[in-house]
Short mmCIF file of C-alpha atoms in Angstrom, two decimals:
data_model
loop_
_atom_site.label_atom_id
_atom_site.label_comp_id
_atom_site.label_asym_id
_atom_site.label_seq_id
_atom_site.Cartn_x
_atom_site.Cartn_y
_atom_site.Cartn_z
CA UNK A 822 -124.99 42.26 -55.49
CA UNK A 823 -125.43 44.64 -58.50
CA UNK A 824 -122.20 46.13 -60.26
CA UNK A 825 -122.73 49.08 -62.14
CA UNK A 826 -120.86 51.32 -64.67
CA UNK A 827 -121.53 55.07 -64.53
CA UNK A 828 -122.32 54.41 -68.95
CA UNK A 829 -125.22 52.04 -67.65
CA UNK A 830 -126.63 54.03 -64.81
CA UNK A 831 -126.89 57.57 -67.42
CA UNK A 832 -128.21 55.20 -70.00
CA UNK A 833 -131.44 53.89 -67.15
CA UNK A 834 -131.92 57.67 -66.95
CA UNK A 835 -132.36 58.18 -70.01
CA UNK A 836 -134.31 55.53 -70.69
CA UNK A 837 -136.89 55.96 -67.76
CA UNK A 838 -136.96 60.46 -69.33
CA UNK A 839 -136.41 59.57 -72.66
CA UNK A 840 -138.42 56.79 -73.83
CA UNK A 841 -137.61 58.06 -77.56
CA UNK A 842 -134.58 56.27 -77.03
CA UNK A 843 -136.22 52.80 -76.85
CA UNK A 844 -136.65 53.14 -80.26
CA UNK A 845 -133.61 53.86 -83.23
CA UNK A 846 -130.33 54.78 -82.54
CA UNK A 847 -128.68 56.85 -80.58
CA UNK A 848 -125.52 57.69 -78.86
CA UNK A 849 -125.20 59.22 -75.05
CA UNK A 850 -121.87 60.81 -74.55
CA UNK A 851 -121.02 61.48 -70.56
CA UNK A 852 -118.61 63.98 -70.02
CA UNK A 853 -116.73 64.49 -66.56
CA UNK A 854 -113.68 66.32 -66.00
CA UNK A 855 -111.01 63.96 -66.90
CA UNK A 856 -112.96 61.57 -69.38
CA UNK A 857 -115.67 61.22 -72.35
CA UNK A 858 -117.38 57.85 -72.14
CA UNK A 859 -119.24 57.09 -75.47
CA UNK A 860 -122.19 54.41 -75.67
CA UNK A 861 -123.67 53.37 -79.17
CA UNK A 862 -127.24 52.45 -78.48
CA UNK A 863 -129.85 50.32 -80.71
CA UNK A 864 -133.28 50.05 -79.84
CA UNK A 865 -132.36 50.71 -76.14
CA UNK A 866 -129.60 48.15 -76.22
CA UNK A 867 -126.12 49.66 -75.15
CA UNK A 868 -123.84 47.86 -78.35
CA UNK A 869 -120.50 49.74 -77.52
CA UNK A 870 -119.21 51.71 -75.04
CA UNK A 871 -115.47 53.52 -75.58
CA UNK A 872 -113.82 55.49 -72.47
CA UNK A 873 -111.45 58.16 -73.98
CA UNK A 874 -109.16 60.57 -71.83
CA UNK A 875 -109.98 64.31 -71.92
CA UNK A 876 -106.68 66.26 -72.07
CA UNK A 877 -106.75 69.99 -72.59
CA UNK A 878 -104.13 72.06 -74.23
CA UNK A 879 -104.91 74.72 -71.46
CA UNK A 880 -104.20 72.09 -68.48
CA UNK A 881 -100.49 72.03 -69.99
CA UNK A 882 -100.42 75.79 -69.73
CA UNK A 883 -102.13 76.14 -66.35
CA UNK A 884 -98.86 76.19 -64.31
CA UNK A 885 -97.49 79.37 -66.76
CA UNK A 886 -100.97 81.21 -66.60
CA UNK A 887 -100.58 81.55 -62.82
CA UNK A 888 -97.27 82.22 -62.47
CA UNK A 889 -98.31 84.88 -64.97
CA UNK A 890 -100.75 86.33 -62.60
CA UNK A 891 -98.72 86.42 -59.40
CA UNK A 892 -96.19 88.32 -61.56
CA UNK A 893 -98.83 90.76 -62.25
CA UNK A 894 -100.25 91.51 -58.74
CA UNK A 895 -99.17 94.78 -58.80
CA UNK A 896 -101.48 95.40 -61.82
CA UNK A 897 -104.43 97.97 -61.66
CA UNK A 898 -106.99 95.88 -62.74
CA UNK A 899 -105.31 92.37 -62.03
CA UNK A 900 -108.42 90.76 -60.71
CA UNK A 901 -110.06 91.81 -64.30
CA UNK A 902 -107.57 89.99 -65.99
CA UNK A 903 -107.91 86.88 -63.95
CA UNK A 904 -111.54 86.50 -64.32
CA UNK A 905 -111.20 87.18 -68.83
CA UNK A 906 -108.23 84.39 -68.23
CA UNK A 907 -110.80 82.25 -66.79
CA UNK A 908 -113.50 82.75 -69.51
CA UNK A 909 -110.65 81.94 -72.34
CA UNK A 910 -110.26 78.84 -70.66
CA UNK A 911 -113.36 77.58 -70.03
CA UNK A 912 -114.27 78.23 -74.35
CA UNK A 913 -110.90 76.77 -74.87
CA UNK A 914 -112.03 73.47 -73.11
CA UNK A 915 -115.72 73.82 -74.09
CA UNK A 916 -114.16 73.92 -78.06
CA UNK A 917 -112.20 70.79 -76.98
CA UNK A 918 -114.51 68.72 -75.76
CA UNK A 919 -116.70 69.56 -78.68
CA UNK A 920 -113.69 68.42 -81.35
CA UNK A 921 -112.99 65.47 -79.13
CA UNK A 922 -116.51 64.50 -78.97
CA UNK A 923 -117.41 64.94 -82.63
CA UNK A 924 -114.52 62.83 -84.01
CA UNK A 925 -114.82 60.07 -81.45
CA UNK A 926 -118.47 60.15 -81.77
CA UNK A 927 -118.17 59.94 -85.72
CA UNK A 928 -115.39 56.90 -85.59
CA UNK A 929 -117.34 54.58 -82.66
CA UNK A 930 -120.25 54.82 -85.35
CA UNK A 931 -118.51 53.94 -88.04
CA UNK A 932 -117.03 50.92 -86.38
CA UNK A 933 -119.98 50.02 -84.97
CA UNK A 934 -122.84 50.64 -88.32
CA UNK A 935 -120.44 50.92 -91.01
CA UNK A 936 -121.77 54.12 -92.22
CA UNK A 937 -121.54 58.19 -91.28
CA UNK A 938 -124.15 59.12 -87.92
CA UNK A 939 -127.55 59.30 -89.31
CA UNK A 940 -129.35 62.99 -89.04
CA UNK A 941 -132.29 61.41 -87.58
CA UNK A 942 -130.28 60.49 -84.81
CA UNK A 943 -130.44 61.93 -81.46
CA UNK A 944 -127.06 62.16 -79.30
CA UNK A 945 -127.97 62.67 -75.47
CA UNK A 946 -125.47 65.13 -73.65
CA UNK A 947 -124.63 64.14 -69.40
CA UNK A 948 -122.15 66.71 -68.27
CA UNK A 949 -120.12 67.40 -64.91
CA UNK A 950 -121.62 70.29 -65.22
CA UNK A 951 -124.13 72.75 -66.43
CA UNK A 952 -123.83 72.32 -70.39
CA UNK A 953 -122.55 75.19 -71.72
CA UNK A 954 -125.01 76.37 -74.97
CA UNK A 955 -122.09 76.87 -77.17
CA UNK A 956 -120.68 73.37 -76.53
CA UNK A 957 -124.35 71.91 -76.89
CA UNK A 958 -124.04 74.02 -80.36
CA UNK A 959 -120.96 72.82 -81.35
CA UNK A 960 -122.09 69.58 -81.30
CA UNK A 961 -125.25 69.88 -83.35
CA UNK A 962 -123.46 71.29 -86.04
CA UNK A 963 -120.43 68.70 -86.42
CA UNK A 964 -122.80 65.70 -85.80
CA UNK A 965 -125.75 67.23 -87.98
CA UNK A 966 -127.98 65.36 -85.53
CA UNK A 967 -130.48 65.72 -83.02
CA UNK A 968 -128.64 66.94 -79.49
CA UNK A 969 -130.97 66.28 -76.44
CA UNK A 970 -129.83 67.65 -72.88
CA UNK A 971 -130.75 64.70 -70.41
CA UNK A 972 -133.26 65.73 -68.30
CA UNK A 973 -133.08 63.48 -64.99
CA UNK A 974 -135.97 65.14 -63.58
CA UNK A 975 -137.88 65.00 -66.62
CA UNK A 976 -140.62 62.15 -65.45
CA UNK A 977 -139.59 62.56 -61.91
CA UNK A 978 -141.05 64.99 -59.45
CA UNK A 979 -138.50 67.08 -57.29
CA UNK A 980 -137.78 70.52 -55.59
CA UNK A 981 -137.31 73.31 -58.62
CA UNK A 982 -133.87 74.14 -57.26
CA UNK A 983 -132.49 70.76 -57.82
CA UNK A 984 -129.38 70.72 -60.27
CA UNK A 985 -129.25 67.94 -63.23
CA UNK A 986 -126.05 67.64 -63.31
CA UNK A 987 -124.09 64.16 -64.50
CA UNK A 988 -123.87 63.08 -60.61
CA UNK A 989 -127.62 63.13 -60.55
CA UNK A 990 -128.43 60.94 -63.33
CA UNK A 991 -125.24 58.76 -62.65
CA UNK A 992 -127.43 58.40 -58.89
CA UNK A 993 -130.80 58.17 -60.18
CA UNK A 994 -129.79 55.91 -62.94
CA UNK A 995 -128.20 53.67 -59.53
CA UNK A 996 -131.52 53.84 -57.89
CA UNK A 997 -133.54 53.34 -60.87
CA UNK A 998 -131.72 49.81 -61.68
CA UNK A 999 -132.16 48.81 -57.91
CA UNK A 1000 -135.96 50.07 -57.65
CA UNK A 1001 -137.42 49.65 -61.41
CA UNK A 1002 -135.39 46.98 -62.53
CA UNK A 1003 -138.33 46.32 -64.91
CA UNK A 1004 -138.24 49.57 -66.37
CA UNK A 1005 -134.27 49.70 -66.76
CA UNK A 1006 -131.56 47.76 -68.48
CA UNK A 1007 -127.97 46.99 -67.79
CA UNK A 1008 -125.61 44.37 -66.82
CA UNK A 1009 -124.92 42.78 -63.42
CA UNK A 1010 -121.11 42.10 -63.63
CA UNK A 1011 -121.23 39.60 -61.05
CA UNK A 1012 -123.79 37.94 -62.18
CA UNK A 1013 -122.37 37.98 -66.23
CA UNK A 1014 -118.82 36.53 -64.52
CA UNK A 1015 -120.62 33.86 -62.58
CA UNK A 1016 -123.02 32.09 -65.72
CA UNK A 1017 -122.74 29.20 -66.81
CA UNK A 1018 -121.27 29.84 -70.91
CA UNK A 1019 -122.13 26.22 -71.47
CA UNK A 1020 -124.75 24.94 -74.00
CA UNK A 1021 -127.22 22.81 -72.81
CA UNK A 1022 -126.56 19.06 -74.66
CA UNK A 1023 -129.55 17.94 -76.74
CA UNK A 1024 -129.07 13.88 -76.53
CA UNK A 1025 -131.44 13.64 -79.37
CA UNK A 1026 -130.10 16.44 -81.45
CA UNK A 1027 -126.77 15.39 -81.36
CA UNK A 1028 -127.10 11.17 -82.18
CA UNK A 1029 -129.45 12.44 -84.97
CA UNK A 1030 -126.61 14.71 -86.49
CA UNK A 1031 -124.18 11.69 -85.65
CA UNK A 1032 -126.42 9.10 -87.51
CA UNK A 1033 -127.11 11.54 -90.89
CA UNK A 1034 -123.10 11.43 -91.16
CA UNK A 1035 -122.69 8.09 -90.43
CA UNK A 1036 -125.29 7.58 -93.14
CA UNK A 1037 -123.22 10.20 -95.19
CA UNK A 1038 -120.20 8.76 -94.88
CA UNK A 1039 -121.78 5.08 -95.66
CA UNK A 1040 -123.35 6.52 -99.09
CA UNK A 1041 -120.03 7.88 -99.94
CA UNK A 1042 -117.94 4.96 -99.45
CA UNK A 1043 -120.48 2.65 -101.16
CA UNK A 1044 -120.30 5.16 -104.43
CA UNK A 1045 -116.76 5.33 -104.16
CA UNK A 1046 -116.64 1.19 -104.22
CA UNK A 1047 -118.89 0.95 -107.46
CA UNK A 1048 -116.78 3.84 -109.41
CA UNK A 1049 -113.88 1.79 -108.61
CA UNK A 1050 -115.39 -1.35 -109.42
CA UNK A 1051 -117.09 -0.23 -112.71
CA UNK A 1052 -113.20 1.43 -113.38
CA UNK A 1053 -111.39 -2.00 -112.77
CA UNK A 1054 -114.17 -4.16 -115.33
CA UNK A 1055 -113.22 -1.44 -117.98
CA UNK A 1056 -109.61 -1.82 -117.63
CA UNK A 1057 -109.81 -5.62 -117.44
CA UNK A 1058 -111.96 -6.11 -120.57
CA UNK A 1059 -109.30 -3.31 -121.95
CA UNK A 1060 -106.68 -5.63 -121.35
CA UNK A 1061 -108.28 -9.01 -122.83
CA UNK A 1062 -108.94 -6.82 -126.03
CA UNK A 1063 -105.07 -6.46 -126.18
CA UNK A 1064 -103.79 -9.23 -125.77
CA UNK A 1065 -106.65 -10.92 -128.30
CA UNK A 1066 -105.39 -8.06 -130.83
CA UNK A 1067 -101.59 -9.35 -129.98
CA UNK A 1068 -102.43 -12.98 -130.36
CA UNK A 1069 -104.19 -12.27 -133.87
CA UNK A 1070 -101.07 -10.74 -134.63
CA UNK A 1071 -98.90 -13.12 -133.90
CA UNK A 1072 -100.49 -16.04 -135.15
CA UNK A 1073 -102.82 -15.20 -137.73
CA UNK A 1074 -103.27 -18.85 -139.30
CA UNK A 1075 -105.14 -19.52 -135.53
CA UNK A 1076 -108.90 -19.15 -136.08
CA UNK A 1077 -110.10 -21.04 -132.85
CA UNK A 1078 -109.08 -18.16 -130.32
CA UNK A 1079 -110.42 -20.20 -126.77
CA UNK A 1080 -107.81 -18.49 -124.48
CA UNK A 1081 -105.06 -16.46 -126.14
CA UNK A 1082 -102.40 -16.44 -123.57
CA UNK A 1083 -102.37 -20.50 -123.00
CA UNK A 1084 -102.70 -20.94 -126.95
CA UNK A 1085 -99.91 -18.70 -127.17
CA UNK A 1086 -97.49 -20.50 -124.67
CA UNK A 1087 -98.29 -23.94 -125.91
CA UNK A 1088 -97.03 -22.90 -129.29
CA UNK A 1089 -93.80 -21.14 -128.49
CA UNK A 1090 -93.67 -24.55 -126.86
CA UNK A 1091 -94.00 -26.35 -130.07
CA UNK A 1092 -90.89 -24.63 -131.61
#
């Protein structure tokens, strides 16, 4: 019931040959022949992983190249040719790979930390293929950081004439997750699709955060009540003051103010 990605099976390598990578970070780049999958790592934890397309100006040219050659097999030294042909492509792709590499390499870390690739980091190279020293070279200078070869065989015993190639450590890392769990990380996919997302409800936890707003809510209404209440006396005695002032006014032979408003009507009823 385990679903793997090749990015998670390289990185258990890694981590089972490389234990340096438990600690810091790192990135592992895995290189086949159509793709570059990038991982970001932190403290053994995988934080991003980006799949980009590998697409080689020579591919586009392939067709051309060997029409080329058939056109030429009445050449002397034709099968010379073919062969130097051959080379030119292979340092045309390595070169490739190594620009592609650097500036995805560079961007995923700057998404991902903020900041340009540390020189104390390590970057851990799985190939296709036998990796090439120039391409391994390559990337050390762009990156200015620490390029390890991945070394499936590294704490494992096995026949000298085994090859370490990306299959192996994609299958080892497989085997590793299955046998070592312990020792290994990654993510079951069927198992991440199939949890429950949903918090667990603390009864207690929640009516205590329902009864500190209630309580809120209580304090603020009561405040509100005696700012309005304290606002309304002010106005009111505001008021009296007026109309005592307008009454004093009026009638200024009145001494005995009791009530201005009734004294007031009772005389206007006099007239």
């Amino acid at each position: 019931n385990l679903v793997e990605a090749a990015i998670f099976a390289i990185h258990s390598t890694i981590a089972v040959n490389h234990p340096e990578i438990a600690t810091g970070q790192a990135i592992i780049a895995y290189i086949d022949e159509s793709c570059l999958t990038l991982a970001v790592t932190q403290n053994n934890n995988i934080l991003i992983v980006r799949n980009i397309p590998i697409v080689s100006g020579s591919d586009n040219n392939k067709r051309r190249k060997t029409r080329a050659v058939r056109r030429d097999r009445n050449q002397r030294y034709r099968g010379i040719g073919v062969v130097r042909t051959g080379l030119e492509n292979t340092d045309s792709v390595q070169e490739h790979v190594a620009e592609l590499l650097t500036r995805e390499a560079e961007v995923t870390w700057r998404k991902v930390f903020g900041e340009e690739i540390n020189q104390d980091s390590k970057i851990y190279l799985a190939t296709g293929g036998d990796v090439s020293d120039d391409l391994e070279a390559a990337v050390k200078e762009n990156l200015h950081c620490q390029t390890v070869i991945v070394e499936p065989y590294a704490k494992l015993k096995c026949s000298p004439e085994h090859n370490g190639d990306a299959a192996i450590c994609v299958a080892e890392g497989l085997a590793l997750r299955a046998l070592a769990p312990d020792k290994t990380t990654g993510i079951n996919f069927l198992e991440a699709d199939n949890a429950d997302t949903k918090r667990t409800l603390d009864l207690r936890k929640e009516l205590t955060i329902c009864a500190i707003l209630v309580a809120a809510i209580a304090v603020v209404s009561l405040a509100g009540l005696f700012v309005r209440l304290s606002h309304l006396e002010t106005k009111y005695a505001h008021i009296k003051n007026e109309i005592r002032e307008i009454f004093q006014r009026t009638l200024p032979e009145e001494t005995n103010i009791v009530n201005p408003l009734v004294q007031l009507e009772q005389k206007l009823e006099s007239f």
